[in-house]
Short mmCIF file of C-alpha atoms and ligand atoms in Angstrom, two decimals:
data_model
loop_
_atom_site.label_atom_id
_atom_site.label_comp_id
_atom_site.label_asym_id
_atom_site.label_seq_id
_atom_site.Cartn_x
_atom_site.Cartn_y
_atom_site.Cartn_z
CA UNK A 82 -16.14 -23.49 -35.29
CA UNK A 83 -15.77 -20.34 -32.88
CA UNK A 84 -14.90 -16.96 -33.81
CA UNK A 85 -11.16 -16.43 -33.97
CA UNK A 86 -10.96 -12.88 -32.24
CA UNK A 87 -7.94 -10.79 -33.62
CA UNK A 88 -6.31 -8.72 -31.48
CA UNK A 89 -4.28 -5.09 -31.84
CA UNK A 90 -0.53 -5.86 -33.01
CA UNK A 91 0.36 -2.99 -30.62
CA UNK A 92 -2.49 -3.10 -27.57
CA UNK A 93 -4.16 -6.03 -27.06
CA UNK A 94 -8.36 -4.65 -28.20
CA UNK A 95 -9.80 -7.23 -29.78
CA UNK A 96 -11.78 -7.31 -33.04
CA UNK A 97 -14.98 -7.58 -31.16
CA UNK A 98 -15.18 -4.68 -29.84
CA UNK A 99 -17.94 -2.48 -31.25
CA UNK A 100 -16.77 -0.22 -34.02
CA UNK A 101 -13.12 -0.59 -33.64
CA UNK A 102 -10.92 -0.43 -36.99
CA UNK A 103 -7.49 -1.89 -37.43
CA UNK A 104 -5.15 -0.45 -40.08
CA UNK A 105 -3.54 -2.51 -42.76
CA UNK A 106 -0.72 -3.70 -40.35
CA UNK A 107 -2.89 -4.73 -37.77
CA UNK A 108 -2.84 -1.49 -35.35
CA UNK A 109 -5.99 -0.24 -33.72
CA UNK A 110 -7.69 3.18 -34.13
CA UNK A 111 -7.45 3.79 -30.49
CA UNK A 112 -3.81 3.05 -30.84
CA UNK A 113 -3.39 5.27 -33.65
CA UNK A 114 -5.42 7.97 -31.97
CA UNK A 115 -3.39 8.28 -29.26
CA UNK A 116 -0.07 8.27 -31.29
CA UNK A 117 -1.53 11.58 -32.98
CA UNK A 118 -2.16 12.63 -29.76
CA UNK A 119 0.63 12.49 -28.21
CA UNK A 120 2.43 14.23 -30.94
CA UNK A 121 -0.27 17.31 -30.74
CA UNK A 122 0.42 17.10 -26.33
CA UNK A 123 3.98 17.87 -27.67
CA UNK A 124 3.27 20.79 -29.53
CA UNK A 125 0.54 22.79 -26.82
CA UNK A 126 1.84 25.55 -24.94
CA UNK A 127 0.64 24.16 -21.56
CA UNK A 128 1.93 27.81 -19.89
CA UNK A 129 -0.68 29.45 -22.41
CA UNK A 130 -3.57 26.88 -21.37
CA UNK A 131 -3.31 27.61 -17.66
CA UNK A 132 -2.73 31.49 -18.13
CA UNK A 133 -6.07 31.14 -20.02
CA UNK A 134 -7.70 28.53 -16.90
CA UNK A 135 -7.00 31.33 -14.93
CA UNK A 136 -8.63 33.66 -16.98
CA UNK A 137 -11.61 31.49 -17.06
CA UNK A 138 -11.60 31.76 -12.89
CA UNK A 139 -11.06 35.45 -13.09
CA UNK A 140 -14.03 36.40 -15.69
CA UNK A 141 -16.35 33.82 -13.42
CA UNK A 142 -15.53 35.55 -10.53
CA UNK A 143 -16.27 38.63 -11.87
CA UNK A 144 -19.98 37.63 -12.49
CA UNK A 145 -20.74 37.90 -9.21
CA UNK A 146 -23.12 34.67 -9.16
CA UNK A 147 -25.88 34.49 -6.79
CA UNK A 148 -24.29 31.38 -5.01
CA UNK A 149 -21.49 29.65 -6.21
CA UNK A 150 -18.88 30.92 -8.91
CA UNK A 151 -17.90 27.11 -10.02
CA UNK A 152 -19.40 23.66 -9.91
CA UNK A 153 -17.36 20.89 -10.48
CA UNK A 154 -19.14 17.20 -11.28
CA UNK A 155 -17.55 14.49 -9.24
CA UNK A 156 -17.44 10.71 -8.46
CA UNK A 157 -14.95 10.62 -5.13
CA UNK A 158 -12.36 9.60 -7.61
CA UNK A 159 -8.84 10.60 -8.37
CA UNK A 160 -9.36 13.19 -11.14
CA UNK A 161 -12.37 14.50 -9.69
CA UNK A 162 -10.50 15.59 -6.64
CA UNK A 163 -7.61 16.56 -8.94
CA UNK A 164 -10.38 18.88 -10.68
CA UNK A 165 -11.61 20.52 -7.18
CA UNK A 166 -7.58 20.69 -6.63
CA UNK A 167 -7.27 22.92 -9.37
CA UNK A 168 -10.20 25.56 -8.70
CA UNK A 169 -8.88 25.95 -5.01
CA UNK A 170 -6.98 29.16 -3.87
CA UNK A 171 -8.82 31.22 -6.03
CA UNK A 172 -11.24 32.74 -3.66
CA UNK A 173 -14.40 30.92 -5.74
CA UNK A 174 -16.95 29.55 -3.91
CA UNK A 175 -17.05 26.02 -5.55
CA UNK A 176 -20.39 23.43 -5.62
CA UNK A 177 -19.28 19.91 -6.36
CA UNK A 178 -22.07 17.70 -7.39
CA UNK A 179 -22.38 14.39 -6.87
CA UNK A 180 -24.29 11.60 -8.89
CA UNK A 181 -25.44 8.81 -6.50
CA UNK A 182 -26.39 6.68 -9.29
CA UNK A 183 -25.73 2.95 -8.18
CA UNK A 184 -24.25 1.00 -4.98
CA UNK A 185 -21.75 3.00 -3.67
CA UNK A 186 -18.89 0.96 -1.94
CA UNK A 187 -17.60 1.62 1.80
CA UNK A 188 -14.16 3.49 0.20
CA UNK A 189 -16.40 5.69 -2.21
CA UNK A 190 -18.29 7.21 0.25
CA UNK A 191 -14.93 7.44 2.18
CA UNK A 192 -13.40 9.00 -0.63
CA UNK A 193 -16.03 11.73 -1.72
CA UNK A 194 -16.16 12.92 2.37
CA UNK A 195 -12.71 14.56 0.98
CA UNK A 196 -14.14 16.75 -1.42
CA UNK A 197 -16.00 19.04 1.48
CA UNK A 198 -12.97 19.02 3.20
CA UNK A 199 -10.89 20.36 0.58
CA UNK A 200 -12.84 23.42 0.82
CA UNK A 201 -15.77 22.82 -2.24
CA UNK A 202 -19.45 22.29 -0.96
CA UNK A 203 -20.84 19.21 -2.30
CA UNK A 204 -24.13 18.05 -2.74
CA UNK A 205 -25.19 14.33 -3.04
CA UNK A 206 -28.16 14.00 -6.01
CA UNK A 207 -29.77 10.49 -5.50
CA UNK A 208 -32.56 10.19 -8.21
CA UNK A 209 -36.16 8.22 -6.54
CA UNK A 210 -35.70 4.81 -6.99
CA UNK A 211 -38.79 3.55 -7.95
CA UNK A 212 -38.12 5.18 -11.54
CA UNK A 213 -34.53 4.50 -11.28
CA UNK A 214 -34.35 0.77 -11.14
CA UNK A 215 -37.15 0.62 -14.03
CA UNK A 216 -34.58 2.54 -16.21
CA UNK A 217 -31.43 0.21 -14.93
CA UNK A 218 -33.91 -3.11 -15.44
CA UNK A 219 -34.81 -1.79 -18.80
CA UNK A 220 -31.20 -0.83 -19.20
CA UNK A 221 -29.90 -4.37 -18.89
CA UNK A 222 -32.91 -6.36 -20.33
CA UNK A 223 -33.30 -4.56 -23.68
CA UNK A 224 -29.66 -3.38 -23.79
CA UNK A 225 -27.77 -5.18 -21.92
CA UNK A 226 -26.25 -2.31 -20.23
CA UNK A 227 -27.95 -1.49 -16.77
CA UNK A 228 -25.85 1.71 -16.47
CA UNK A 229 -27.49 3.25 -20.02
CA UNK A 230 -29.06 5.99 -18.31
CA UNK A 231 -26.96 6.14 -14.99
CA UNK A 232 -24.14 7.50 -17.39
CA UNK A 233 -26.72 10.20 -19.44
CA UNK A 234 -27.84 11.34 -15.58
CA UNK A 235 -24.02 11.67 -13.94
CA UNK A 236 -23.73 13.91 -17.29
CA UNK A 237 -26.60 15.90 -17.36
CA UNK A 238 -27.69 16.50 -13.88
CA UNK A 239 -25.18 18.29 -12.46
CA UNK A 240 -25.62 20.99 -15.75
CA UNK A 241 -29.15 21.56 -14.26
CA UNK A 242 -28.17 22.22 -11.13
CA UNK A 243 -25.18 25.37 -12.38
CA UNK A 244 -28.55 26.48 -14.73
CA UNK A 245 -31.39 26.76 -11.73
CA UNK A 246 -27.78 28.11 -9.30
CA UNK A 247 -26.55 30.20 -12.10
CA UNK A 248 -23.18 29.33 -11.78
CA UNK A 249 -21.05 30.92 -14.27
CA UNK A 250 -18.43 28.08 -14.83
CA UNK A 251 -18.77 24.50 -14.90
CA UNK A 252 -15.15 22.11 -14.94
CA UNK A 253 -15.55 19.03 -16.70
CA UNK A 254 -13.22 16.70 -16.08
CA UNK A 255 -11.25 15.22 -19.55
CA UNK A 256 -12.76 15.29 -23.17
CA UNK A 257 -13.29 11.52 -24.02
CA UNK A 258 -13.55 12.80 -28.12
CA UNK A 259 -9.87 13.79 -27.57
CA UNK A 260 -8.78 10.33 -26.53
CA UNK A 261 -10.48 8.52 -29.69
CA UNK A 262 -9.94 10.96 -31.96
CA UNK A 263 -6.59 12.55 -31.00
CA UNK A 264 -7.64 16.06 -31.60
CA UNK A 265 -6.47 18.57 -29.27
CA UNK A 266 -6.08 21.69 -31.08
CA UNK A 267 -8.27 25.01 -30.33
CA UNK A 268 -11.55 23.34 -31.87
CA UNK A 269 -11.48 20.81 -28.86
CA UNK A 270 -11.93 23.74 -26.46
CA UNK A 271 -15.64 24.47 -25.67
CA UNK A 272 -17.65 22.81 -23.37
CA UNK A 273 -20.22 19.93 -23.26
CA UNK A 274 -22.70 20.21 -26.25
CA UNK A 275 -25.77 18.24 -27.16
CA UNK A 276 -23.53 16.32 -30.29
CA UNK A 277 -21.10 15.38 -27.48
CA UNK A 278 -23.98 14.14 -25.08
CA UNK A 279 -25.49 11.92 -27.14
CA UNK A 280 -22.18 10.16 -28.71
CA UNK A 281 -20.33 10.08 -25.36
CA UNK A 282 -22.92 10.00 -22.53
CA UNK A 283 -25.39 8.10 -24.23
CA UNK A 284 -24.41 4.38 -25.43
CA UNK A 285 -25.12 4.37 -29.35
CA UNK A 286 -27.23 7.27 -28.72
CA UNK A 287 -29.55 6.06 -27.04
CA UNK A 288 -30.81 8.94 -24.78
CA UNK A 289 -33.13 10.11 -22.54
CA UNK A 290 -35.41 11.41 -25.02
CA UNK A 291 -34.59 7.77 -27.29
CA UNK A 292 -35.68 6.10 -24.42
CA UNK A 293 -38.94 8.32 -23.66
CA UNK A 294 -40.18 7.46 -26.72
CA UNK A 295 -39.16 4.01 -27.62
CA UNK A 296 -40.64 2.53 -23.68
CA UNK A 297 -43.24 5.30 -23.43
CA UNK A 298 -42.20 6.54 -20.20
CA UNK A 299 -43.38 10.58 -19.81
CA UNK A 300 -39.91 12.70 -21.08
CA UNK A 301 -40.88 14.83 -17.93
CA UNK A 302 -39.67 12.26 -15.79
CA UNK A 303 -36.37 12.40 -17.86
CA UNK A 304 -35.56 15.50 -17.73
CA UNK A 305 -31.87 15.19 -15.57
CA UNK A 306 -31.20 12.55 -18.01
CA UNK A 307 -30.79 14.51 -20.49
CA UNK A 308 -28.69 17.59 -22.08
CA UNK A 309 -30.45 21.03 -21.04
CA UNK A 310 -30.51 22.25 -24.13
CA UNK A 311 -30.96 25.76 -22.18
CA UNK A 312 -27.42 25.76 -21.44
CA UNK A 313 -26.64 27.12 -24.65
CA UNK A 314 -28.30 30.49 -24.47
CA UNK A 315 -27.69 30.83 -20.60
CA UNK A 316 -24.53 32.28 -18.26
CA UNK A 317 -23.41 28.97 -17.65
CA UNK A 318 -20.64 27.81 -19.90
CA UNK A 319 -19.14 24.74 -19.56
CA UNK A 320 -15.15 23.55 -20.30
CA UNK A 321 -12.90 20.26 -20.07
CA UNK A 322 -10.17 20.50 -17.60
CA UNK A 323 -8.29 18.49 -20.25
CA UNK A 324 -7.49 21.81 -22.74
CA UNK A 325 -5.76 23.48 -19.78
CA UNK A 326 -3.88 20.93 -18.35
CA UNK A 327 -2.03 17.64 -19.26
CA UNK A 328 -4.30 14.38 -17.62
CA UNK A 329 -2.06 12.53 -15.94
CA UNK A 330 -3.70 9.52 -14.23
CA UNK A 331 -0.19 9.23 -12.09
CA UNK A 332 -0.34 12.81 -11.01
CA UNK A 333 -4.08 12.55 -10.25
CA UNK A 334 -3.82 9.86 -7.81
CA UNK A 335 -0.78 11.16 -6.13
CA UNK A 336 -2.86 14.81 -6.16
CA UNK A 337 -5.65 13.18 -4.14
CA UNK A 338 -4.07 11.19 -2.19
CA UNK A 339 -2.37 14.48 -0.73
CA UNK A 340 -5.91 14.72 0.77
CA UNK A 341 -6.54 11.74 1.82
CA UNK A 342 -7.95 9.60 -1.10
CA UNK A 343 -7.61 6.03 -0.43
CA UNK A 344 -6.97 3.04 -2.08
CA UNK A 345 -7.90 -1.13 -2.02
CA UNK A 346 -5.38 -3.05 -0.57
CA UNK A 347 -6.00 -5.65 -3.37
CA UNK A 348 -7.09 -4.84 -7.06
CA UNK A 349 -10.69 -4.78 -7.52
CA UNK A 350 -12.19 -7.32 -9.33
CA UNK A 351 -11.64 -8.19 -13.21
CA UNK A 352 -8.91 -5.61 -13.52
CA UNK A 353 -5.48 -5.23 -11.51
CA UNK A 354 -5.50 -1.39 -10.98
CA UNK A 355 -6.58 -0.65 -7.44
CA UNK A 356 -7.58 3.41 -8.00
CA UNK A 357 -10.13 3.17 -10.25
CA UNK A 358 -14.06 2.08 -10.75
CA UNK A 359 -13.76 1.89 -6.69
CA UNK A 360 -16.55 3.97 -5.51
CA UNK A 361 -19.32 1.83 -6.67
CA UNK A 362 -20.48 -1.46 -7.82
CA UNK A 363 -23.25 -1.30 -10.85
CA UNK A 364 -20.16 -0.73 -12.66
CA UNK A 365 -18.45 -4.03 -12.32
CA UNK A 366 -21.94 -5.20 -14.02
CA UNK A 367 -21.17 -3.24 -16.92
CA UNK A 368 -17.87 -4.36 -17.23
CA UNK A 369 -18.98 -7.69 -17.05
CA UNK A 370 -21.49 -7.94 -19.63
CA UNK A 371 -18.59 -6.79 -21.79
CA UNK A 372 -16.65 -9.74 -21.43
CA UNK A 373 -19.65 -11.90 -21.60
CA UNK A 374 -20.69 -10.18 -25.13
CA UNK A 375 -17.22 -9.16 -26.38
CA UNK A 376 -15.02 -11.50 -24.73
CA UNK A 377 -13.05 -8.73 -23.00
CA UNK A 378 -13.17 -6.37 -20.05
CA UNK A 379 -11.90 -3.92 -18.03
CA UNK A 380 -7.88 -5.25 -17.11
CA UNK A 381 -7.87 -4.95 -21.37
CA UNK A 382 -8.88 -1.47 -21.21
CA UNK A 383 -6.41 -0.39 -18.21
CA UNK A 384 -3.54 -2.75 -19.99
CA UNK A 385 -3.64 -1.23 -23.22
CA UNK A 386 -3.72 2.02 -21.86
CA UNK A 387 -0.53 1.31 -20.04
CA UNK A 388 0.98 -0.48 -23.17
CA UNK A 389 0.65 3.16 -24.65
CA UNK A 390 1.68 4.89 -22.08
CA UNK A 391 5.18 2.93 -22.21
CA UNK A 392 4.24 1.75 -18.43
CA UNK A 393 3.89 -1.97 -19.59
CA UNK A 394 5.00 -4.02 -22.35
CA UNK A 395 2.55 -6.09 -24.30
CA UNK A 396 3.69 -9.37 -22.46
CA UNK A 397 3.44 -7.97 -19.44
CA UNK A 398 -0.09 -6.45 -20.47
CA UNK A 399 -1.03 -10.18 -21.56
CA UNK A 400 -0.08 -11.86 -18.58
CA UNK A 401 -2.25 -9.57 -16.41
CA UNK A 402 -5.45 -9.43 -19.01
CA UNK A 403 -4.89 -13.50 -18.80
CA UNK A 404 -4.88 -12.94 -14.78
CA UNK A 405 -7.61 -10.95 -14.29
CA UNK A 406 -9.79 -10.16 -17.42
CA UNK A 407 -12.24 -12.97 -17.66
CA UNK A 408 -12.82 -13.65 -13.62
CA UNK A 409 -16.59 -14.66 -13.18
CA UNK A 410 -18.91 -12.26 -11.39
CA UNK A 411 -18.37 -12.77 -7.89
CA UNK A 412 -21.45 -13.27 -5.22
CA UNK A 413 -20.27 -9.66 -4.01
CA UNK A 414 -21.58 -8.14 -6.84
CA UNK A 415 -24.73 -10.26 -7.86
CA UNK A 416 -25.73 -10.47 -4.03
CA UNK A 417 -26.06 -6.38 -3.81
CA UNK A 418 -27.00 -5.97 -7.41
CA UNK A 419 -29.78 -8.33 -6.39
CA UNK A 420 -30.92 -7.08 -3.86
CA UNK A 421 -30.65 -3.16 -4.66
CA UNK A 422 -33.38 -3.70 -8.01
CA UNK A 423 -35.47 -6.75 -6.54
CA UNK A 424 -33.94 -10.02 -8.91
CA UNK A 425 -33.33 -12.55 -7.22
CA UNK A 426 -29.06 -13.93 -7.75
CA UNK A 427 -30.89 -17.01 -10.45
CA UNK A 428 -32.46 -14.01 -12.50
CA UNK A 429 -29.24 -12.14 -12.54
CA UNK A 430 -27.47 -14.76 -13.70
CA UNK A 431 -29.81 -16.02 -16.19
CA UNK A 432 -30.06 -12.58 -17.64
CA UNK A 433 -26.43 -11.79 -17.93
CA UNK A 434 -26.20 -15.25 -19.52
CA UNK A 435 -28.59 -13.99 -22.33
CA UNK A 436 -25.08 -11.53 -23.13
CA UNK A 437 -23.03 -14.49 -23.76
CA UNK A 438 -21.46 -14.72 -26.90
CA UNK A 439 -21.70 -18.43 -27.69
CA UNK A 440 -19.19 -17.21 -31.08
CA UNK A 441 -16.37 -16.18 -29.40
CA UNK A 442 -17.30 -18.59 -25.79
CA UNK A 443 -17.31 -22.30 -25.61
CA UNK A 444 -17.73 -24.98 -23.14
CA UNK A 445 -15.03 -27.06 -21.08
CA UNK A 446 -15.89 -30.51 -20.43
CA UNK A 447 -16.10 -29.76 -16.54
CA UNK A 448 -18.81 -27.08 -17.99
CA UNK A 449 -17.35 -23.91 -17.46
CA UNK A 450 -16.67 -21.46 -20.15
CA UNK A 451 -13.84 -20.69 -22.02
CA UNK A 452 -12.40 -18.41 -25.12
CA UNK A 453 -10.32 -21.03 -26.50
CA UNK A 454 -8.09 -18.46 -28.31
CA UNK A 455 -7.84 -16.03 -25.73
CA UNK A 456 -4.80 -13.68 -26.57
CA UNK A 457 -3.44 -15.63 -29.19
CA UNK A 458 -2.53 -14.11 -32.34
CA UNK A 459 -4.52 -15.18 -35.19
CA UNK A 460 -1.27 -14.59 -37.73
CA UNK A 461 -3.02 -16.58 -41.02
CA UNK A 462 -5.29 -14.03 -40.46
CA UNK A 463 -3.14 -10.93 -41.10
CA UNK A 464 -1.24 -10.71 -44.11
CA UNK A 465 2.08 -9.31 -43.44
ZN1 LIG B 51 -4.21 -0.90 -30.38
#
């Protein structure tokens, strides 16, 4: 008898994935979050948060910094631009950083070519490989999650680089507490700390220095994997671009696009947005082993979202999870994933098979795989 996965009365996250918590009606945490948070959006003075952005610009300024007076992390995305967008027409001389973690994709590299023409310098950190695939192996054998420390390095490196430049302000892009925990207020203000780091850059904590330890690989070699701890005592201070102003996904991609970000013409795979997770492909791996393990992926995530925002309905939201959510990995992604850490495309499968949840999966009787209760509502199971 398989698993019976229960699903948000409100969004549609199921009950598999890790940590989530349904109220006694049925409604998710995440769903519940964001109601709080939205009523806390209401209550900000937005005009107050940007007089004090610009503050923040003037006092940096000020510092006269040896090179740059603001770095700004970014991926070639839509809020990343939206975040070098905001800094310009200031007179600061801006550094954005790149993290060239993975495979990037044709339209990535496309897309982060806009950030130096916006008027921000940008500099492209690729890590050495040979040490870099060892950590994404290790990532998806032991973990099965080959973006583990990809995620702790696009967090941590581009702090190193504002310590050793001594750039005065670093512009994060949104607060990913706020969105679980729907706090907002004052408290939510300072930058990036070591308690953040490890719950939301690292996967279950499991950091750099975890990592060190547990595969005995030299912490030296980890060091832009992990949180400077430095930053704390230094001139360098760190801030969300969330506190000052509302994140609007909408706004962000009609922001870029005023310079030049593009789109796909069709929605990438496993989801049906066609802005985001574009610039490169490691990702779709990680998205992947989430359905395998937790019977969901990434159209859920972007549905539900919309569901909240009042931008879909939850039918609507079901019909394009059933569409999209569960497509198999195509050759696109093995072939390069392949070939960019040495498997072979029979490893890759057989190791993302490992993930499967045989619980919540079964088998159809032309063998493919199946959740036989995808999206249904498991009402005996909920007392009403
Ligand atoms: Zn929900």
């Amino acid at each position: 008898m398989k698993q019976k996965i229960r699903y948000c009365k409100r969004c549609l996250l199921p009950s598999t994935k890790p940590y989530i918590k349904f109220d006694e009606e049925g409604v998710c945490q995440a769903c519940l979050a964001h109601e709080e948070k939205h009523a806390a959006l209401g209550k900000i003075d937005w005009g107050k948060r940007k007089r004090q952005f610009y503050d923040l610009v003037e006092s940096a300024k000020a510092q006269n910094a040896p090179w740059y007076d603001a770095l700004v992390p970014v991926s070639g995305g839509k809020d990343s631009i939206t975040q070098v967008h905001r800094l310009l027409g200031h007179g600061l001389r801006i550094l954005a950083v790149n993290v060239d973690y993975g495979i990037k994709t044709e339209i990535g590299k496309e897309n982060l070519a806009c950030i130096p023409e916006m008027g921000a310098n940008l500099i492209i950190y690729r890590p050495q490989l040979d040490l870099h695939i060892k950590l994404i192996k290790l990532g998806l054998e032991e973990y099965g999650d080959p973006d583990l420390l990809s995620h702790t390095l696009l967090h941590a490196a581009p702090l190193h680089i504002a310590l050793r430049f001594q750039i005065p302000l670093v512009m994060l892009g949104e607060n990913s507490a706020e969105e679980y925990s729907g706090e907002t207020g004052e408290a939510s203000a300072p930058g990036m700390t070591r308690e953040w780091f490890t719950r939301y850059a690292a996967n279950a904590g499991r950091d750099a220095r975890y990592i060190a330890k547990k595969h005995d690989i030299p912490f030296e070699q980890l060091r832009l994997y992990d949180f400077p701890d430095e930053i704390v005592d230094s001139s360098t201070h760190t801030y969300f671009m969330s506190h000052f102003f509302q994140w609007d996904s909408e706004k962000h991609l009609e922001i870029a696009k005023s310079y030049g970000f593009k789109t796909l013409d069709q929605p990438g795979e496993g989801t049906y947005r066609n802005f985001v997770g574009i610039d490169e492909k490691i990702n779709r791996i990680h998205q992947y082993l989430k359905v395998l393990k937790f019977g969901y992926g990434r159209a859920t995530d972007h549905a539900c979202e919309d569901i909240r925002n009042g931008r879909l309905t939850r039918e609507q939201a079901k019909e394009l999870v059933r569409e999209h959510d569960l497509k198999p990995l195509s050759v696109d992604y093995t072939s390069s994933f392949a070939e960019f850490v040495g498997y072979s495309e029979d490893e890759i499968r057989e190791l993302l098979e490992k993930f499967r949840d045989q619980n919540i999966w079964g088998k159809k009787e032309d063998g493919s795989w199946i959740i036989a209760n995808h999206l249904e509502e498991a009402t005996e199971m909920v007392r009403s």
